[in-house]
Tab-separated table of C-alpha atoms in Angstrom:
chain	number	residue	atom	x	y	z
X	29	MET	CA	9.122	3.316	29.886
X	30	MET	CA	7.549	4.955	26.313
X	31	THR	CA	10.110	6.950	24.085
X	32	ARG	CA	8.801	7.830	20.254
X	33	ALA	CA	11.727	8.104	17.578
X	34	LEU	CA	11.355	10.126	14.668
X	35	ILE	CA	12.877	8.907	11.135
X	36	GLU	CA	15.423	10.774	9.643
X	37	HIS	CA	17.166	10.685	5.981
X	38	ILE	CA	14.378	8.267	4.196
X	39	GLU	CA	11.207	9.337	1.516
X	40	GLY	CA	8.827	11.067	4.254
X	41	GLU	CA	8.225	10.634	7.633
X	42	ALA	CA	7.965	8.079	9.600
X	43	SER	CA	7.804	7.697	13.751
X	44	LEU	CA	8.793	4.748	15.916
X	45	TYR	CA	7.278	4.065	19.391
X	46	PHE	CA	9.741	1.967	21.770
X	47	ASP	CA	8.694	0.088	24.544
X	48	THR	CA	12.107	-0.493	26.809
X	49	ARG	CA	12.947	-2.252	29.930
X	50	GLY	CA	16.696	-0.201	30.796
X	51	ASP	CA	18.047	0.068	27.525
X	52	LYS	CA	16.186	-2.948	26.033
X	53	ILE	CA	13.605	-2.994	23.496
X	54	THR	CA	10.074	-4.300	24.365
X	55	TRP	CA	8.007	-3.555	21.870
X	56	ALA	CA	8.097	-1.374	19.280
X	57	GLU	CA	5.175	0.533	17.074
X	58	ILE	CA	5.052	2.194	13.950
X	59	ALA	CA	3.110	4.497	12.401
X	60	PHE	CA	3.203	7.258	9.078
X	61	PRO	CA	1.162	10.448	9.809
X	62	HIS	CA	0.807	11.923	6.723
X	63	PHE	CA	-2.635	11.048	4.338
X	64	ARG	CA	-2.039	12.055	0.870
X	65	GLY	CA	-5.274	10.642	-1.360
X	66	MET	CA	-3.589	9.812	-4.444
X	67	GLU	CA	-5.993	6.836	-4.992
X	68	ARG	CA	-8.631	8.544	-4.385
X	69	MET	CA	-7.653	11.255	-6.471
X	70	LEU	CA	-7.026	8.932	-9.298
X	71	GLU	CA	-11.585	7.853	-9.137
X	72	GLY	CA	-12.943	9.405	-12.171
X	73	ARG	CA	-10.244	10.435	-14.232
X	74	LYS	CA	-9.148	8.181	-17.642
X	75	ALA	CA	-6.853	4.979	-17.251
X	76	THR	CA	-4.038	6.629	-18.818
X	77	ASP	CA	-4.386	9.752	-16.538
X	78	ALA	CA	-2.504	7.376	-13.629
X	79	LEU	CA	0.583	6.879	-15.838
X	80	VAL	CA	1.129	9.988	-15.410
X	81	ILE	CA	0.165	10.970	-11.676
X	82	THR	CA	0.469	7.375	-10.058
X	83	PRO	CA	4.423	7.906	-10.851
X	84	ARG	CA	4.065	10.748	-8.359
X	85	VAL	CA	3.443	8.513	-5.230
X	86	CYS	CA	7.576	8.446	-4.975
X	87	GLY	CA	10.224	10.106	-5.563
X	88	ILE	CA	12.369	7.394	-5.603
X	89	CYS	CA	10.314	4.372	-7.087
X	90	GLY	CA	8.205	5.635	-9.745
X	91	HIS	CA	9.776	4.315	-12.451
X	92	ALA	CA	8.054	0.899	-10.854
X	93	HIS	CA	4.922	2.593	-10.061
X	94	LEU	CA	4.519	3.405	-13.742
X	95	MET	CA	4.545	-0.187	-14.666
X	96	ALA	CA	2.274	-1.538	-11.917
X	97	THR	CA	0.366	0.813	-13.949
X	98	VAL	CA	0.368	-0.389	-17.358
X	99	ARG	CA	0.493	-3.831	-16.231
X	100	ALA	CA	-2.762	-3.443	-14.920
X	101	ILE	CA	-4.296	-1.080	-17.090
X	102	GLU	CA	-3.267	-4.070	-19.589
X	103	ALA	CA	-4.372	-6.778	-17.731
X	104	ALA	CA	-7.929	-4.830	-17.573
X	105	TYR	CA	-7.932	-5.250	-21.107
X	106	ALA	CA	-7.156	-8.148	-21.428
X	107	GLU	CA	-10.309	-9.168	-18.962
X	108	ALA	CA	-12.574	-7.533	-21.139
X	109	GLY	CA	-11.200	-9.613	-24.467
X	110	TYR	CA	-9.210	-7.436	-25.419
X	111	PRO	CA	-5.157	-8.859	-24.729
X	112	VAL	CA	-2.411	-6.073	-25.285
X	113	GLU	CA	0.567	-7.380	-27.668
X	114	LEU	CA	3.346	-6.539	-26.504
X	115	THR	CA	6.885	-6.490	-29.163
X	116	ARG	CA	10.098	-8.482	-27.209
X	117	LYS	CA	11.710	-4.838	-27.682
X	118	ALA	CA	9.503	-2.790	-25.611
X	119	LYS	CA	9.247	-5.863	-22.833
X	120	SER	CA	13.179	-5.351	-22.978
X	121	LEU	CA	13.177	-1.278	-22.531
X	122	ARG	CA	10.427	-1.954	-19.668
X	123	GLU	CA	12.860	-3.960	-17.490
X	124	LEU	CA	15.740	-2.351	-18.495
X	125	THR	CA	14.545	0.939	-16.598
X	126	LEU	CA	13.184	-1.090	-14.090
X	127	VAL	CA	16.664	-3.261	-13.320
X	128	LEU	CA	18.265	0.591	-13.999
X	129	GLU	CA	15.932	1.772	-11.266
X	130	MET	CA	16.671	-0.576	-8.898
X	131	ILE	CA	19.995	-0.312	-9.323
X	132	GLN	CA	20.213	3.011	-8.242
X	133	ASN	CA	18.071	2.799	-5.021
X	134	HIS	CA	19.873	-0.499	-3.911
X	135	PHE	CA	23.428	2.655	-5.034
X	136	LYS	CA	21.403	4.863	-2.205
X	137	TRP	CA	20.826	2.729	0.459
X	138	LEU	CA	24.147	1.385	0.468
X	139	TYR	CA	25.695	4.247	0.825
X	140	LEU	CA	23.567	7.016	1.693
X	141	VAL	CA	21.442	5.432	4.459
X	142	ILE	CA	23.167	1.582	5.865
X	143	MET	CA	26.921	2.531	6.180
X	144	PRO	CA	26.943	5.686	8.060
X	145	GLU	CA	24.370	4.332	10.378
X	146	LEU	CA	26.154	1.211	10.773
X	147	GLU	CA	29.393	3.569	11.579
X	148	LYS	CA	27.055	5.284	14.739
X	149	LEU	CA	26.222	1.695	16.186
X	150	GLY	CA	30.852	2.537	16.738
X	151	ILE	CA	31.446	-0.178	13.784
X	152	GLU	CA	35.145	1.254	13.289
X	153	GLY	CA	36.658	1.130	9.883
X	154	LEU	CA	33.445	1.544	7.042
X	155	ALA	CA	35.079	4.691	5.730
X	156	PRO	CA	31.205	5.806	4.760
X	157	ALA	CA	31.604	8.272	1.449
X	158	PRO	CA	27.490	9.022	0.809
X	159	LEU	CA	29.027	10.769	-2.341
X	160	LYS	CA	29.358	7.123	-4.073
X	161	GLY	CA	26.337	6.503	-3.864
X	162	ALA	CA	25.416	9.719	-5.512
X	163	TYR	CA	27.841	9.024	-7.787
X	164	ALA	CA	26.308	5.614	-9.014
X	165	ALA	CA	22.638	6.211	-8.929
X	166	ALA	CA	22.701	9.535	-10.973
X	167	GLN	CA	24.952	6.656	-13.598
X	168	ALA	CA	21.954	4.400	-13.571
X	169	THR	CA	19.385	7.498	-14.519
X	170	LYS	CA	21.322	8.730	-16.859
X	171	ILE	CA	21.289	5.374	-18.557
X	172	LEU	CA	17.706	5.427	-17.642
X	173	ALA	CA	17.231	8.903	-19.082
X	174	LEU	CA	18.302	7.924	-22.663
X	175	PHE	CA	15.183	5.900	-23.168
X	176	ALA	CA	12.420	6.983	-19.902
X	177	GLY	CA	13.268	10.510	-21.234
X	178	GLN	CA	13.705	11.505	-17.747
X	179	TRP	CA	13.831	10.432	-13.765
X	180	PRO	CA	12.042	10.177	-11.813
X	181	HIS	CA	8.315	10.893	-13.222
X	182	SER	CA	8.515	9.040	-16.453
X	183	SER	CA	5.464	8.176	-18.307
X	184	TYR	CA	6.889	6.501	-21.092
X	185	MET	CA	5.462	2.962	-20.537
X	186	ILE	CA	1.989	2.842	-22.482
X	187	PRO	CA	-0.456	0.256	-22.612
X	188	GLY	CA	0.662	-1.375	-25.475
X	189	GLY	CA	4.147	-0.845	-25.614
X	190	VAL	CA	6.949	2.947	-24.981
X	191	THR	CA	6.395	5.605	-26.530
X	192	CYS	CA	10.565	5.581	-27.020
X	193	ASP	CA	12.431	4.559	-30.293
X	194	PRO	CA	16.260	4.307	-29.652
X	195	THR	CA	18.782	4.454	-32.115
X	196	HIS	CA	21.764	2.480	-32.334
X	197	LEU	CA	23.767	5.034	-30.942
X	198	GLU	CA	21.640	5.351	-27.563
X	199	ARG	CA	22.162	2.249	-27.337
X	200	ILE	CA	25.973	2.630	-28.147
X	201	GLN	CA	25.921	5.695	-25.761
X	202	ALA	CA	23.574	3.549	-23.240
X	203	ALA	CA	26.563	0.620	-22.501
X	204	GLY	CA	29.279	3.075	-22.233
X	205	LEU	CA	27.557	4.229	-18.698
X	206	LEU	CA	26.684	0.930	-17.888
X	207	ASP	CA	30.186	0.041	-18.586
X	208	GLU	CA	31.676	2.462	-16.059
X	209	LEU	CA	29.297	2.091	-13.954
X	210	ILE	CA	30.141	-1.213	-13.788
X	211	ALA	CA	33.040	-0.761	-13.100
X	212	PHE	CA	33.123	1.814	-10.284
X	213	PHE	CA	30.519	-0.941	-8.324
X	214	GLU	CA	34.234	-3.272	-9.018
X	215	LYS	CA	36.409	-1.034	-7.512
X	216	GLU	CA	34.964	1.010	-5.436
X	217	THR	CA	32.114	-1.140	-4.437
X	218	ALA	CA	32.700	-4.854	-4.386
X	219	GLY	CA	36.320	-5.220	-4.837
X	220	VAL	CA	36.513	-7.769	-7.405
X	221	ASP	CA	35.333	-7.982	-11.031
X	222	LEU	CA	31.619	-8.685	-11.345
X	223	ASP	CA	31.437	-12.203	-12.824
X	224	THR	CA	34.033	-12.959	-10.245
X	225	LEU	CA	31.971	-11.842	-7.444
X	226	LEU	CA	28.617	-13.582	-9.559
X	227	THR	CA	30.781	-16.859	-8.258
X	228	PHE	CA	30.959	-16.691	-4.572
X	229	ALA	CA	29.231	-19.413	-2.836
X	230	SER	CA	30.036	-18.658	0.458
X	231	CYS	CA	30.394	-15.847	2.573
X	232	ARG	CA	33.997	-16.897	4.362
X	233	GLU	CA	34.518	-15.955	0.374
X	234	PHE	CA	34.458	-11.517	1.842
X	235	ASN	CA	37.448	-11.620	3.521
X	236	PRO	CA	40.192	-11.026	1.906
X	237	LEU	CA	37.986	-8.304	-0.123
X	238	GLN	CA	39.432	-4.702	0.473
X	239	SER	CA	35.919	-3.044	-0.515
X	240	ASP	CA	32.947	-0.926	1.033
X	241	PHE	CA	31.226	-4.593	0.468
X	242	GLY	CA	33.860	-6.606	1.670
X	243	ARG	CA	34.101	-3.713	4.879
X	244	LEU	CA	30.194	-3.885	5.521
X	245	GLU	CA	30.200	-7.750	5.953
X	246	LYS	CA	33.164	-7.401	8.438
X	247	GLY	CA	31.199	-5.017	9.843
X	248	LEU	CA	27.909	-5.794	10.157
X	249	ILE	CA	29.204	-8.892	12.174
X	250	ALA	CA	31.536	-6.798	14.351
X	251	ALA	CA	27.701	-5.076	15.100
X	252	GLY	CA	26.337	-9.114	15.546
X	253	MET	CA	24.527	-8.621	12.978
X	254	HIS	CA	24.587	-11.978	11.956
X	255	LYS	CA	22.497	-12.728	15.296
X	256	LYS	CA	19.640	-9.996	15.042
X	257	GLY	CA	16.697	-8.724	13.870
X	258	MET	CA	15.343	-11.967	12.252
X	259	ALA	CA	11.507	-11.852	11.657
X	260	TYR	CA	9.708	-14.802	10.830
X	261	ASP	CA	11.411	-16.263	8.119
X	262	ARG	CA	8.644	-16.571	5.413
X	263	PHE	CA	9.528	-15.001	2.351
X	264	VAL	CA	6.873	-13.659	-0.769
X	265	VAL	CA	8.200	-12.761	-3.750
X	266	LEU	CA	5.025	-11.619	-6.779
X	267	GLY	CA	6.477	-9.616	-9.871
X	268	GLU	CA	7.114	-11.478	-12.932
X	269	HIS	CA	10.364	-10.277	-14.825
X	270	GLY	CA	13.597	-12.136	-16.217
X	271	PHE	CA	14.758	-11.798	-12.877
X	272	THR	CA	12.660	-12.948	-10.179
X	273	VAL	CA	10.908	-16.768	-9.403
X	274	ARG	CA	6.844	-15.982	-8.480
X	275	ALA	CA	6.931	-17.393	-4.649
X	276	ARG	CA	6.259	-18.182	-1.254
X	277	LEU	CA	7.972	-19.371	0.836
X	278	LYS	CA	8.479	-21.110	4.364
X	279	HIS	CA	12.270	-21.072	5.504
X	280	THR	CA	14.097	-21.922	2.311
X	281	ARG	CA	10.707	-23.962	0.684
X	282	PRO	CA	8.852	-22.977	-2.055
X	283	MET	CA	4.663	-22.512	-2.604
X	284	LYS	CA	3.115	-21.217	-5.686
X	285	ALA	CA	2.215	-17.698	-4.510
X	286	ASP	CA	-1.366	-16.250	-5.297
X	287	ALA	CA	-1.831	-12.760	-5.324
X	288	SER	CA	-5.464	-13.169	-4.470
X	289	GLN	CA	-4.759	-13.688	-1.069
X	290	VAL	CA	-3.074	-10.607	-0.553
X	291	ALA	CA	-5.395	-8.303	1.670
X	292	THR	CA	-4.858	-5.260	3.855
X	293	GLU	CA	-5.986	-4.506	6.973
X	294	ALA	CA	-5.757	-1.225	9.653
X	295	ALA	CA	-2.358	-0.223	11.694
X	296	VAL	CA	-2.414	-0.617	14.890
X	297	CYS	CA	0.072	2.398	16.922
X	298	ARG	CA	-1.608	3.285	20.779
X	299	ASP	CA	-0.289	6.731	20.537
X	300	GLU	CA	-0.503	8.066	16.856
X	301	ILE	CA	-2.858	7.632	13.961
X	302	SER	CA	-0.699	6.442	11.114
X	303	HIS	CA	-1.909	6.628	7.349
X	304	ALA	CA	-0.431	3.136	6.503
X	305	ARG	CA	-2.517	-0.324	5.968
X	306	ASN	CA	-0.850	-3.555	6.511
X	307	VAL	CA	-0.397	-6.247	4.847
X	308	ARG	CA	-1.256	-10.128	5.028
X	309	TYR	CA	-0.708	-13.014	2.405
X	310	GLY	CA	-3.809	-15.528	3.936
X	311	LYS	CA	-3.790	-14.824	7.969
X	312	HIS	CA	0.252	-14.266	7.717
X	313	PHE	CA	2.724	-11.325	8.097
X	314	TYR	CA	5.716	-12.024	4.753
X	315	GLU	CA	8.775	-10.299	4.676
X	316	VAL	CA	9.410	-8.682	1.198
X	317	GLY	CA	12.394	-7.997	-1.265
X	318	PRO	CA	16.261	-8.917	-2.606
X	319	LEU	CA	15.984	-11.244	0.287
X	320	ALA	CA	12.916	-13.006	-0.102
X	321	ARG	CA	13.607	-12.660	-3.964
X	322	ALA	CA	17.426	-14.205	-3.952
X	323	ILE	CA	15.439	-17.117	-1.984
X	324	ALA	CA	13.661	-17.948	-4.131
X	325	ALA	CA	15.435	-18.275	-7.188
X	326	ASP	CA	17.579	-20.243	-5.361
X	327	ASN	CA	21.184	-18.785	-5.179
X	328	ALA	CA	23.542	-20.884	-3.328
X	329	LEU	CA	25.585	-17.676	-1.943
X	330	ILE	CA	22.624	-16.106	-0.550
X	331	LYS	CA	21.275	-19.363	0.574
X	332	ASN	CA	24.144	-20.486	1.899
X	333	MET	CA	24.005	-17.103	4.294
X	334	HIS	CA	20.909	-18.240	5.324
X	335	ARG	CA	22.240	-21.844	6.417
X	336	ARG	CA	24.014	-20.093	8.544
X	337	TYR	CA	21.732	-16.476	9.715
X	338	LYS	CA	18.840	-17.098	9.120
X	339	ASP	CA	17.604	-14.214	8.106
X	340	SER	CA	18.966	-12.084	10.552
X	341	VAL	CA	20.077	-7.949	9.635
X	342	TYR	CA	23.109	-9.610	7.978
X	343	THR	CA	21.461	-11.729	5.772
X	344	ARG	CA	18.964	-9.199	4.739
X	345	VAL	CA	21.777	-6.295	3.858
X	346	MET	CA	23.932	-8.180	2.362
X	347	ALA	CA	20.926	-9.885	-0.168
X	348	ARG	CA	20.339	-6.514	-0.779
X	349	VAL	CA	24.129	-5.620	-2.223
X	350	TYR	CA	24.504	-8.442	-3.779
X	351	GLU	CA	21.316	-7.884	-6.052
X	352	THR	CA	22.982	-4.591	-7.169
X	353	ALA	CA	25.469	-7.105	-9.298
X	354	LEU	CA	22.954	-9.260	-10.232
X	355	LEU	CA	21.469	-6.048	-11.994
X	356	LEU	CA	23.935	-4.856	-13.664
X	357	GLN	CA	24.288	-8.284	-15.042
X	358	ARG	CA	21.338	-8.678	-15.809
X	359	ALA	CA	21.515	-5.108	-17.471
X	360	ARG	CA	23.975	-5.576	-19.492
X	361	LYS	CA	22.344	-8.174	-21.467
X	362	LEU	CA	19.674	-6.708	-21.724
X	363	LEU	CA	20.710	-4.101	-23.509
X	364	GLU	CA	23.710	-6.216	-25.613
X	365	HIS	CA	20.287	-8.623	-26.280
X	366	MET	CA	17.409	-5.866	-27.416
X	367	GLU	CA	15.810	-6.015	-30.899
X	368	LEU	CA	16.085	-2.328	-32.044
X	369	SER	CA	14.617	-2.983	-35.622
X	370	GLU	CA	10.801	-4.138	-33.605
X	371	PRO	CA	8.083	-1.334	-33.238
X	372	SER	CA	8.297	-0.197	-29.444
X	373	TYR	CA	4.547	-0.335	-29.853
X	374	ILE	CA	1.101	-1.881	-30.713
X	375	PRO	CA	-2.168	0.593	-30.386
X	376	PRO	CA	-4.650	-1.253	-28.405
X	377	VAL	CA	-8.366	-1.096	-29.068
X	378	ALA	CA	-9.695	2.225	-26.813
X	379	LEU	CA	-9.440	2.233	-23.749
X	380	GLU	CA	-13.039	3.587	-23.888
X	381	ARG	CA	-14.745	-0.330	-25.010
X	382	VAL	CA	-12.845	-1.568	-21.994
X	383	THR	CA	-14.960	-2.306	-18.708
X	384	ALA	CA	-12.528	-4.413	-16.259
X	385	ALA	CA	-10.907	-5.047	-12.941
X	386	GLY	CA	-6.961	-5.261	-13.788
X	387	GLU	CA	-4.204	-6.049	-11.409
X	388	GLY	CA	-0.390	-4.902	-12.138
X	389	ILE	CA	2.018	-6.506	-9.865
X	390	VAL	CA	6.262	-5.169	-9.440
X	391	GLU	CA	8.752	-6.188	-8.205
X	392	ALA	CA	10.217	-3.388	-6.928
X	393	PRO	CA	13.563	-2.225	-4.709
X	394	ARG	CA	11.993	-3.212	-2.009
X	395	GLY	CA	10.123	-5.847	-2.936
X	396	PRO	CA	6.090	-6.232	-4.575
X	397	LEU	CA	3.972	-3.300	-5.810
X	398	ILE	CA	0.475	-4.193	-6.699
X	399	HIS	CA	-1.802	-1.421	-8.220
X	400	ARG	CA	-5.375	-3.037	-8.412
X	401	MET	CA	-8.201	-0.930	-10.573
X	402	ARG	CA	-11.332	-0.901	-11.822
X	403	LEU	CA	-13.142	-0.143	-15.117
X	404	VAL	CA	-15.761	1.329	-16.159
X	405	LYS	CA	-15.489	2.619	-19.784
X	406	GLY	CA	-12.003	2.886	-19.761
X	407	VAL	CA	-12.668	5.704	-16.567
X	408	ILE	CA	-11.097	4.428	-13.299
X	409	ALA	CA	-14.046	3.500	-10.842
X	410	GLU	CA	-10.965	2.076	-7.996
X	411	TYR	CA	-8.220	1.955	-7.338
X	412	GLY	CA	-5.745	0.487	-4.458
X	413	ILE	CA	-2.487	0.783	-4.397
X	414	ILE	CA	-0.449	-1.758	-2.027
X	415	THR	CA	3.593	-1.330	-1.439
X	416	PRO	CA	6.453	-3.086	-0.183
X	417	THR	CA	6.901	-0.538	3.251
X	418	GLN	CA	3.487	-2.443	4.183
X	419	TRP	CA	4.213	-5.709	3.537
X	420	ASN	CA	7.695	-5.051	5.970
X	421	LEU	CA	7.029	-2.429	8.121
X	422	GLY	CA	3.202	-2.851	9.054
X	423	SER	CA	2.570	-2.257	12.701
X	424	SER	CA	0.336	-4.753	14.547
X	425	VAL	CA	-0.418	-6.095	18.038
X	426	MET	CA	2.009	-7.515	20.487
X	427	SER	CA	0.837	-11.189	20.546
X	428	ASP	CA	0.674	-11.118	15.847
X	429	PRO	CA	3.949	-8.231	15.128
X	430	ALA	CA	4.424	-7.131	11.235
X	431	PRO	CA	7.744	-8.398	10.346
X	432	ALA	CA	10.090	-4.807	11.011
X	433	GLN	CA	8.059	-5.420	14.913
X	434	LYS	CA	9.450	-8.836	15.778
X	435	ALA	CA	12.637	-7.831	14.141
X	436	MET	CA	13.381	-4.945	15.967
X	437	VAL	CA	11.961	-6.879	19.488
X	438	GLY	CA	14.808	-7.744	22.055
X	439	ALA	CA	17.336	-5.062	20.734
X	440	VAL	CA	19.721	-3.794	22.879
X	441	ASP	CA	18.806	0.037	22.689
X	442	ILE	CA	16.826	2.000	20.851
X	443	ALA	CA	20.350	2.613	17.972
X	444	GLU	CA	20.017	-0.772	17.764
X	445	ALA	CA	16.920	-1.383	17.251
X	446	THR	CA	16.131	1.376	14.833
X	447	PHE	CA	19.122	-0.109	12.359
X	448	ILE	CA	17.557	-3.388	12.306
X	449	PHE	CA	14.473	-0.856	11.011
X	450	ARG	CA	16.475	0.513	8.375
X	451	SER	CA	17.834	-2.650	7.508
X	452	PHE	CA	14.467	-3.144	5.818
X	453	ASP	CA	14.490	0.188	4.531
X	454	VAL	CA	11.713	2.440	4.621
X	455	CYS	CA	9.487	4.939	1.979
X	456	SER	CA	6.355	5.979	3.896
X	457	VAL	CA	5.610	8.519	0.680
X	458	CYS	CA	5.333	4.821	-0.575
X	459	THR	CA	3.261	4.039	2.473
X	460	THR	CA	0.773	6.567	3.044
X	461	HIS	CA	-0.050	7.193	-1.344
């Protein structure tokens, strides 16, 4: 029997089509029904127009799109023989605001999606509290807005640097807000101070925690999610930042990653037109996101979980919540070591002198975000976007399923399959851009 399920509480819309035997899932296809045409909209425009337009691809990770765009323009400058110089201050500010966007995204996903959806599977004692997610996300975006001017849809990154020039007062304000956010995380989310949590090396250390993270860990085990939702156990990290290690991994074995091997293809859905495109590295599907980043970075705790439970829903979810702690620590270090006396912006040559192609890659909350452009005298001739949801939530044929499709097959019913689907997190508006 075939059943269609509309996925709610996501950015945009998505449909899941399930083939079942009894209640058990034997196959699943995914459709993203809307076409938006952002790439076509950019053609014929000046490259700097993309700094305003692409952040509007998404209301959740617009900052990542902005950073991918500015990196692509700067790569085109370099390809044309005019390398763009960035100060450490400009690099730190860009990374800090990206990290803050990831933090707000992780909090929302935990409190507004994963914990309520896990409770729907009959798991007791989770006490989901969506307002906790809203509060924490608001704190992160307050800090972000001190430097980026607004969130979402900021355009403060430009070729050569950033448009803000923060003072010591703004850094003190940011540090105070970040301290409040870390205190909230320690009390409500982790149940232990940040530095102690970051020393954990085994999932057994979560047992005594009387906190949301501790309850989530027990709930995932109670729901059997440590044995479900495995995909290919292949991972890719492409974005280069101070908190990432670029790599392609089979299980936990790292290999060199080359973004030129990334290509897209049409998605397959028999019952609905999907405007998403699948993404492959070479000939194969790979999983991206926090679990990939943790394994590539040789994180002891997440590798311990992976040894026990492979690329299950448990490992995937725990890796993302744990990454929140790593990102909070990273934000604190970036603020502490920011050199405010340096210039924020070093002007590049006139954009009209640039006829070249450029690629910008950023690790967004859900994984690598790729923007590719070709410029003719500074005007966009071609623009392409590849989003993390396209990596994880593609829709292919039964003999060669995409990661989320493979993970959902075998689920006991549609409710469980849908939870597995959400463990990858979905952003429809990014996917159909």
